[in-house]
PDB file of C-alpha atoms in Angstrom:
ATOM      1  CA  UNK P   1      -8.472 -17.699 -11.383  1.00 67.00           C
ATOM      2  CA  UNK P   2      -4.962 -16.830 -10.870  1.00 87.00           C
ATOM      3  CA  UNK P   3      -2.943 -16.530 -14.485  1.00 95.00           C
ATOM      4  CA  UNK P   4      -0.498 -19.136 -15.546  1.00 96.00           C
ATOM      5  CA  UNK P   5       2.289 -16.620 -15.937  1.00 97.00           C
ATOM      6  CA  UNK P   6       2.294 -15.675 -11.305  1.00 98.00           C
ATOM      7  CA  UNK P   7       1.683 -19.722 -11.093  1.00 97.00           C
ATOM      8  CA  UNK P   8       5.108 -20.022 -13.025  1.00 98.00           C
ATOM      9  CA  UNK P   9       6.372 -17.104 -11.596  1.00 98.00           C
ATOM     10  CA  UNK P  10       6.040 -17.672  -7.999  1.00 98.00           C
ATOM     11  CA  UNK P  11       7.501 -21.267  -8.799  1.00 98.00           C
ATOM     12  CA  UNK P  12      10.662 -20.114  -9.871  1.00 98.00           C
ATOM     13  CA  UNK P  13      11.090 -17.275  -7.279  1.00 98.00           C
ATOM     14  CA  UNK P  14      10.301 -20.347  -4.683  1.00 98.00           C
ATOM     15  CA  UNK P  15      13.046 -22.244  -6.326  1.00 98.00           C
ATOM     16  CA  UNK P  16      15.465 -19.389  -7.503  1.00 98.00           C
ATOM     17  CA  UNK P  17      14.666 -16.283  -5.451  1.00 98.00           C
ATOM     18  CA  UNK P  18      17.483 -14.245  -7.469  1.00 97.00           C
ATOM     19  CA  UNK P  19      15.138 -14.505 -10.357  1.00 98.00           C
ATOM     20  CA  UNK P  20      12.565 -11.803  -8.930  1.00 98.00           C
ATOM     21  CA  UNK P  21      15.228  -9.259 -10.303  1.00 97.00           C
ATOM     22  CA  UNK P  22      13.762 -10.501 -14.147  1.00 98.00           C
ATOM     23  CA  UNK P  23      10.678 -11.492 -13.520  1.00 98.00           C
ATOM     24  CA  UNK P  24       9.057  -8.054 -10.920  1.00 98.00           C
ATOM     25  CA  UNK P  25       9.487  -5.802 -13.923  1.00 97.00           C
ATOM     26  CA  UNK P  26       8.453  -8.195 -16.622  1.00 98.00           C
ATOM     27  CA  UNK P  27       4.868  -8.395 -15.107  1.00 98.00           C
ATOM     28  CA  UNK P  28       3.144  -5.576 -16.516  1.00 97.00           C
ATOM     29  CA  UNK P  29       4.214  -7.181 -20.219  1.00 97.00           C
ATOM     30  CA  UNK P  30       3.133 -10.432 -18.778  1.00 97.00           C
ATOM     31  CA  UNK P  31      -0.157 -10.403 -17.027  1.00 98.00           C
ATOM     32  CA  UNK P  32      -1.388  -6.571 -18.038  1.00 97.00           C
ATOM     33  CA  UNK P  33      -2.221  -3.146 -16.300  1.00 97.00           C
ATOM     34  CA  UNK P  34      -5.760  -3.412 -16.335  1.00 97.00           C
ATOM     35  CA  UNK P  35      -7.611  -2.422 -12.986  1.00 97.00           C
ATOM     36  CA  UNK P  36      -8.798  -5.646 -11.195  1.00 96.00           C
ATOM     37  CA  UNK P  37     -12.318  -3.532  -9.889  1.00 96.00           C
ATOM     38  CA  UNK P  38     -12.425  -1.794 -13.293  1.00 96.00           C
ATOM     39  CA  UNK P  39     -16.291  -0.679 -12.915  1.00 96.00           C
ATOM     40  CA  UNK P  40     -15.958   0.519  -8.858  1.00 94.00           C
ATOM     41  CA  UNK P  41     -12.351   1.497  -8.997  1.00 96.00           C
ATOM     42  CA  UNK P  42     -11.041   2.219 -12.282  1.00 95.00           C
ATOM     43  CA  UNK P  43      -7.638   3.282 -11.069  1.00 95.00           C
ATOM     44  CA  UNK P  44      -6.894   0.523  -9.115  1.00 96.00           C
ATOM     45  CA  UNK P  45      -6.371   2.817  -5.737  1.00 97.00           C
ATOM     46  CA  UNK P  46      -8.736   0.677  -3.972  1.00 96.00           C
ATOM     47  CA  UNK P  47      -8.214  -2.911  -5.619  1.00 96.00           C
ATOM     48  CA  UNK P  48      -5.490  -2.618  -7.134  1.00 97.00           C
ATOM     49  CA  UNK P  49      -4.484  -3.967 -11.060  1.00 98.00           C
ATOM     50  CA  UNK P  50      -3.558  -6.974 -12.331  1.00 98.00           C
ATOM     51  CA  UNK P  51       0.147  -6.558 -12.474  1.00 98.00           C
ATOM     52  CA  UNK P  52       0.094  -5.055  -8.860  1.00 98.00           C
ATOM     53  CA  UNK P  53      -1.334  -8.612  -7.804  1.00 97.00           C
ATOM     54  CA  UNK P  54       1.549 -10.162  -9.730  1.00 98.00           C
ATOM     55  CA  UNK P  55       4.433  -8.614  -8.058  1.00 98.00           C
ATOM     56  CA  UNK P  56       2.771  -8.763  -4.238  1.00 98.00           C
ATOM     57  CA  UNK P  57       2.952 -12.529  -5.353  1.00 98.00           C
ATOM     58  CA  UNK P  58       6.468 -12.191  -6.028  1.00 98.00           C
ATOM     59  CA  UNK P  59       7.131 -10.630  -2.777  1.00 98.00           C
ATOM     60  CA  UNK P  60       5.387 -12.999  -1.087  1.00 97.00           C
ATOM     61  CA  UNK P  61       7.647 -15.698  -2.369  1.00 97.00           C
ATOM     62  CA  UNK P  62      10.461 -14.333  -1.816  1.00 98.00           C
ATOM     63  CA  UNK P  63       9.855 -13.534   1.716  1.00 97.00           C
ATOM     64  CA  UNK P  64       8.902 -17.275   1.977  1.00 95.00           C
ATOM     65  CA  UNK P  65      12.375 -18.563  -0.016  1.00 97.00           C
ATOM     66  CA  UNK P  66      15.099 -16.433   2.165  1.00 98.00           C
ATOM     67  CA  UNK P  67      15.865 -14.935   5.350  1.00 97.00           C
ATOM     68  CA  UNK P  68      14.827 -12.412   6.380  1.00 97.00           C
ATOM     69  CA  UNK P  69      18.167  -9.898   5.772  1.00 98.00           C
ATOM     70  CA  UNK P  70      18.270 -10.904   2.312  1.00 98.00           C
ATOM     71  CA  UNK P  71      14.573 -10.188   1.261  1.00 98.00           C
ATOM     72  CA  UNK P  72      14.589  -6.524   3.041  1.00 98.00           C
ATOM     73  CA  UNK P  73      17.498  -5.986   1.140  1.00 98.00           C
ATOM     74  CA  UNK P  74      15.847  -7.407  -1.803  1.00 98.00           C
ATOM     75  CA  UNK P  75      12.558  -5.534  -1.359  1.00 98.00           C
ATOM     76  CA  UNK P  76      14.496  -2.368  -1.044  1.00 98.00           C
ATOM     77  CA  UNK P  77      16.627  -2.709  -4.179  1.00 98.00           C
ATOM     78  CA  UNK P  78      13.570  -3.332  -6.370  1.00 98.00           C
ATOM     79  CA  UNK P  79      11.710  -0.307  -4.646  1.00 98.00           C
ATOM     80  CA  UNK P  80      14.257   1.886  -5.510  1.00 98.00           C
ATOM     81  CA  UNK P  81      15.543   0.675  -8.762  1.00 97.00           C
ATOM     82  CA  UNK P  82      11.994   0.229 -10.047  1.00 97.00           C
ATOM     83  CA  UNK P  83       9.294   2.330 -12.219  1.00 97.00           C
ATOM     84  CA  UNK P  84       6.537   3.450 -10.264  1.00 96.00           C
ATOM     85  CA  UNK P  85       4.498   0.560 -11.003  1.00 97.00           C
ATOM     86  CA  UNK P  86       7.343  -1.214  -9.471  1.00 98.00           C
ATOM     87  CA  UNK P  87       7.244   0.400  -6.388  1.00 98.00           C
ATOM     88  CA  UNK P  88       3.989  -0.246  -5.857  1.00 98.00           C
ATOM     89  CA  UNK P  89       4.039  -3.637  -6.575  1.00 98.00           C
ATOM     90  CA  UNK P  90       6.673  -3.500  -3.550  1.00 98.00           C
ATOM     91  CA  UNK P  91       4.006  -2.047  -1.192  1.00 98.00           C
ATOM     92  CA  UNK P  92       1.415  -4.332  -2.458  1.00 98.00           C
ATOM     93  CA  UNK P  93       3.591  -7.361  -1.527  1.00 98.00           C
ATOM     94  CA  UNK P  94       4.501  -6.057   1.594  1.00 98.00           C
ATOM     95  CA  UNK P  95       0.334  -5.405   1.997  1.00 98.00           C
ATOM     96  CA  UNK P  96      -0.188  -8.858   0.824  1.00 96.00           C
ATOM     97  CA  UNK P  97       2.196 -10.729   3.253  1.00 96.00           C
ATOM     98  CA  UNK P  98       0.996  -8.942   6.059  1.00 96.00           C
ATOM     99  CA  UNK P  99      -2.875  -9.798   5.361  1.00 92.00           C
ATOM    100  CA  UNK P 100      -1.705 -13.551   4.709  1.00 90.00           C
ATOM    101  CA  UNK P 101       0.259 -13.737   8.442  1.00 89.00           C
ATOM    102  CA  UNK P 102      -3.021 -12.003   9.849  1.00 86.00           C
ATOM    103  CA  UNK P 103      -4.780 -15.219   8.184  1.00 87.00           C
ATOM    104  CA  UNK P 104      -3.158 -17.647   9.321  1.00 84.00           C
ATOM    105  CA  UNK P 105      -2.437 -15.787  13.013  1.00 87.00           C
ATOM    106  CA  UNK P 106       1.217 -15.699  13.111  1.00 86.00           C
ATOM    107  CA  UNK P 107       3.122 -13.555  15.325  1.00 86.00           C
ATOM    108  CA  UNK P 108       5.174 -11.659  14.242  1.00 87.00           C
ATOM    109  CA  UNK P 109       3.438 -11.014  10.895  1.00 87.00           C
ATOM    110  CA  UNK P 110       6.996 -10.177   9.441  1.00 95.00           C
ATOM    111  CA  UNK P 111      10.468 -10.183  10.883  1.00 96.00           C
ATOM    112  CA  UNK P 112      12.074  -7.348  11.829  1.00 97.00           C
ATOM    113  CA  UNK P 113      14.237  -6.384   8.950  1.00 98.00           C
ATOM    114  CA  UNK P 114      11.446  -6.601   6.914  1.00 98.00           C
ATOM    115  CA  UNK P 115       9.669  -4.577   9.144  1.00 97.00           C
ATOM    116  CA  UNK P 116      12.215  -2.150   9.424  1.00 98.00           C
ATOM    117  CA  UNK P 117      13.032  -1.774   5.309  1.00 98.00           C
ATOM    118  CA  UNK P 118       8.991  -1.616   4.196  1.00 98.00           C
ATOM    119  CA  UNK P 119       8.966   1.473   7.279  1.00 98.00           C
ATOM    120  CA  UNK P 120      11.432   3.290   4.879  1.00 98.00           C
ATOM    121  CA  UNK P 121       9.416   2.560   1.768  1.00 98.00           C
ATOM    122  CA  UNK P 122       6.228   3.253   2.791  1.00 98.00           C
ATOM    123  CA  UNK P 123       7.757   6.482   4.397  1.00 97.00           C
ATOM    124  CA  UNK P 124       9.048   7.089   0.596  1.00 98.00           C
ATOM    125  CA  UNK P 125       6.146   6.919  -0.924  1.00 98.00           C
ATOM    126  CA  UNK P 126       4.173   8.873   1.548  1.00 97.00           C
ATOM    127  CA  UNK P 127       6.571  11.357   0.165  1.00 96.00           C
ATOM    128  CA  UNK P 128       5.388  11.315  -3.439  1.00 96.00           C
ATOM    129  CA  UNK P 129       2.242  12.801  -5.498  1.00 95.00           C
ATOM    130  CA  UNK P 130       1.435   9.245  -6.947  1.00 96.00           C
ATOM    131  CA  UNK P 131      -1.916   8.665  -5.808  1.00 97.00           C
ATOM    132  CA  UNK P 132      -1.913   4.960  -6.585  1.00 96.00           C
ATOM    133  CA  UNK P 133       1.907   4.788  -4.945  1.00 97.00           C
ATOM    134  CA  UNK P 134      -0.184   6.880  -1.889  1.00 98.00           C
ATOM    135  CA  UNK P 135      -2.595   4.013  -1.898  1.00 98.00           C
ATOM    136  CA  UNK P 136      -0.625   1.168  -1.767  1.00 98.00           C
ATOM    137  CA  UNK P 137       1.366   2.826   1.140  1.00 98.00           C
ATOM    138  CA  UNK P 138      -1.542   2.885   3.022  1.00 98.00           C
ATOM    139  CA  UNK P 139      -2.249  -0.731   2.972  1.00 97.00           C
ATOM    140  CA  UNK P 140      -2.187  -3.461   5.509  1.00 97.00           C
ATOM    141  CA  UNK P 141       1.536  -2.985   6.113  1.00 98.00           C
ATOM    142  CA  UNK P 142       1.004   0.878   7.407  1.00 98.00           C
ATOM    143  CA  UNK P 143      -2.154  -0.212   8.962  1.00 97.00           C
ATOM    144  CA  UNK P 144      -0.083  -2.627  11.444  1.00 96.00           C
ATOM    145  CA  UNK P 145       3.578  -1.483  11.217  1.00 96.00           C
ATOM    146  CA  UNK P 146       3.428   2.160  10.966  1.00 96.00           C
ATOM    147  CA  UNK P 147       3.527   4.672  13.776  1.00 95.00           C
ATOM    148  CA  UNK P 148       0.422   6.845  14.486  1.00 96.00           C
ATOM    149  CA  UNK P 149       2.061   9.984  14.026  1.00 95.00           C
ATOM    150  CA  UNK P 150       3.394   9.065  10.137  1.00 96.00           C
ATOM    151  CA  UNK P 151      -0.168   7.053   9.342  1.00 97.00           C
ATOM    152  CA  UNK P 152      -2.588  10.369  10.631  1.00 96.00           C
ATOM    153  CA  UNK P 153       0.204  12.355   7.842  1.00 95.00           C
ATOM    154  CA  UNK P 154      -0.851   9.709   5.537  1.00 97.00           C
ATOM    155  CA  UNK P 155      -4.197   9.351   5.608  1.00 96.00           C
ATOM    156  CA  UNK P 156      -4.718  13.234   5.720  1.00 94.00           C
ATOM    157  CA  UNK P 157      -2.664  13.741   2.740  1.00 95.00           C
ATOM    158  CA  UNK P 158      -4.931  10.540   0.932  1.00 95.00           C
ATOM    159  CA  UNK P 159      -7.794  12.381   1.813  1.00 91.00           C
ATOM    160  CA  UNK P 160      -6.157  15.534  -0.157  1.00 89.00           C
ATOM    161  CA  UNK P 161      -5.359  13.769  -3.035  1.00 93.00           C
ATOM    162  CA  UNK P 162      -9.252  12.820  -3.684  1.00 92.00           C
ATOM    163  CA  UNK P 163      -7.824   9.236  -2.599  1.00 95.00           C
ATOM    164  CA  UNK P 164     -11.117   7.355  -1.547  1.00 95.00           C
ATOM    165  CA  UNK P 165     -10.913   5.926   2.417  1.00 95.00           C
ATOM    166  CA  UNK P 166     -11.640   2.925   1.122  1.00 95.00           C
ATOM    167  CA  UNK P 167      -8.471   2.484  -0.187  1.00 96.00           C
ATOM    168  CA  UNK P 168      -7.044   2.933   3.760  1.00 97.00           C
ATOM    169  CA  UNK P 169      -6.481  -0.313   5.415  1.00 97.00           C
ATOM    170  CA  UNK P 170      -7.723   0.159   9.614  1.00 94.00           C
ATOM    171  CA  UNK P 171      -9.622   3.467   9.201  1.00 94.00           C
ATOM    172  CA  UNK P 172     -11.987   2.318  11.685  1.00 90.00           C
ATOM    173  CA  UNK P 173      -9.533   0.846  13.867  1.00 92.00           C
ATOM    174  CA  UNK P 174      -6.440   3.782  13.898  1.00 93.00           C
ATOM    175  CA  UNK P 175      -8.668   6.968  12.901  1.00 93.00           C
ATOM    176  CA  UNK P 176      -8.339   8.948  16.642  1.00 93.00           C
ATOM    177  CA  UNK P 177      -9.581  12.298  17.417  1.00 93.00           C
ATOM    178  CA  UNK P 178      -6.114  14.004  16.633  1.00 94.00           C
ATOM    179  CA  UNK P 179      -7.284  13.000  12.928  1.00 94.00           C
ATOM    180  CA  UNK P 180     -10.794  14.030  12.826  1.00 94.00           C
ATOM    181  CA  UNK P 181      -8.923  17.055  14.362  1.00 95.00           C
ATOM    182  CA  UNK P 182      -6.795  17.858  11.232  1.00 93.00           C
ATOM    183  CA  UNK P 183      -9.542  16.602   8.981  1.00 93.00           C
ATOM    184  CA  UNK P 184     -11.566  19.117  10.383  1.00 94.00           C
ATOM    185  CA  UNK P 185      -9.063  21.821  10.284  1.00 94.00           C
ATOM    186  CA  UNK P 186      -8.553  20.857   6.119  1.00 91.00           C
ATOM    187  CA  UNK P 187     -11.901  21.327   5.820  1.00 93.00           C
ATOM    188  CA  UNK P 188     -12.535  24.470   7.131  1.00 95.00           C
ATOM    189  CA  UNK P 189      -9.233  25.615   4.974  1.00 92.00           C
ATOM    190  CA  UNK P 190     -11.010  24.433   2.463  1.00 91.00           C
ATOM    191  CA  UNK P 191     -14.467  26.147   3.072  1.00 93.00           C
ATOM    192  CA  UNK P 192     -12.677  29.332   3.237  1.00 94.00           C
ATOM    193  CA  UNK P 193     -11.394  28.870  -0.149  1.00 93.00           C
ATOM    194  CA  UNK P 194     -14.592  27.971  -1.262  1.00 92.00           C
ATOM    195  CA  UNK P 195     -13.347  24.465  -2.406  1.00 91.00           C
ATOM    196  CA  UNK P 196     -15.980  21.038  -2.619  1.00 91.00           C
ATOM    197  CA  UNK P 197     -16.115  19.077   0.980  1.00 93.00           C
ATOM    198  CA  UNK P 198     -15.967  15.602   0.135  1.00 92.00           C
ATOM    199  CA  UNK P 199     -18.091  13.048   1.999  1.00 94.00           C
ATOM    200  CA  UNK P 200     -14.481  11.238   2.918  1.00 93.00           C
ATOM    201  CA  UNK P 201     -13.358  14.455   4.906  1.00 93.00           C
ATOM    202  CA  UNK P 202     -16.691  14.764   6.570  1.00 94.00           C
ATOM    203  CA  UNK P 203     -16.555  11.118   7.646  1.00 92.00           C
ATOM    204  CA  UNK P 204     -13.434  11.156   8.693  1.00 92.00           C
ATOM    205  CA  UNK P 205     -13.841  14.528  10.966  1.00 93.00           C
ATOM    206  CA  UNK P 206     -16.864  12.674  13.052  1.00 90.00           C
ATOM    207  CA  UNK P 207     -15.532   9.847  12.881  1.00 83.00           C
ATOM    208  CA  UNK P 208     -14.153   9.564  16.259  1.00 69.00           C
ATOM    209  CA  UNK P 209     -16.206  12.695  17.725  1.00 59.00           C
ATOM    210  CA  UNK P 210     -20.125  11.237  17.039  1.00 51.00           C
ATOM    211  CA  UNK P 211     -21.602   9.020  19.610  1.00 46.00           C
ATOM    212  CA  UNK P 212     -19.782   5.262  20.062  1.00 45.00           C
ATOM    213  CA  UNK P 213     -17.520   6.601  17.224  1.00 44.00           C
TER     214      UNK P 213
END
């Protein structure tokens, strides 16, 4: 059941798209932090938390109410003028209006200077140590917009972070042999060091080398 507060929310962004500027960082106070998975996934990496799904509502109705200009400048100024929290409520959006085109088949999932801005985000937070901020760059968005060079750099460096594949949208579908290459090569670094293997690096090593992979 969706809370009252994103019904309202989303409402008034629809009407008044401005208004996202007030109401993205008032959703942690409004709807809570908690971890949506809390048993399977109790940092949200995977799932996500509650005010993550509030703000990728947000997004999503804002992309709906203006053009397309306006909302990647829009996106962008809350990315970078927001708390990490923030910022990943930005890539969750982004994530989330993606999966919704994908639904409902339209082509192109997002205009281009949408496109073009959540590149530059998702690029940013590839850049940081925030494994949930990691997560949510790895989402739909990077699954389908990002280049294969910048997603293999991402994934590896999820997989180094203890980040679970699960929480990497098109693994199946993107994962090559130039990544089970590198995945290989960080775990042989890694046996040398006499560091743990986990069963995400040894999956994703094979995962393109083992018979019909």
């Amino acid at each position: 059941m969706t809370h009252p507060w994103i019904i309202t929310a989303v409402g008034t962004v629809a009407a008044e798209p401005q208004r996202i500027s007030v109401l993205f960082p008032a959703a942690g106070r409004s709807v809570g932090r908690d971890p949506i998975e809390p048993e399977h996934d109790p940092l949200g990496l995977v799932h996500g938390t509650d005010d993550d799904l509030a703000r990728a509502a947000l997004v999503r109705a804002l992309i709906d109410a203006v053009d397309a200009e306006t909302a990647a400048g829009t996106v962008t100024e809350l990315y970078r003028h927001g708390d990490d929290a923030e910022r990943r409520g930005v890539l969750c959006g982004l994530n989330a209006a993606v999966l919704n085109a994908a639904a409902l088949n339209t082509e192109p999932a997002l205009a281009a200077p949408i496109v073009a801005a959540g590149r530059e985000l998702v690029a940013d937070a590839l850049r940081t140590n925030d494994p949930r901020l990691v997560a949510a760059a790895l989402g739909d968005f990077a699954a389908r917009e990002l280049d294969q060079h910048g997603w293999r750099h991402g994934v590896l460096k999820a997989l180094f972070m203890g980040i679970p594949l699960e929480a990497v949208s098109g693994i199946d579908d993107r994962a090559d042999a130039e990544l089970a290459r590198m995945a290989a090569a960080l775990i042989a670094e890694r046996r040398a060091a006499g560091r743990d293997i986990s069963a995400d690096m040894t999956r994703l090593a094979t995962i393109h080398t083992t018979p019909g992979g």
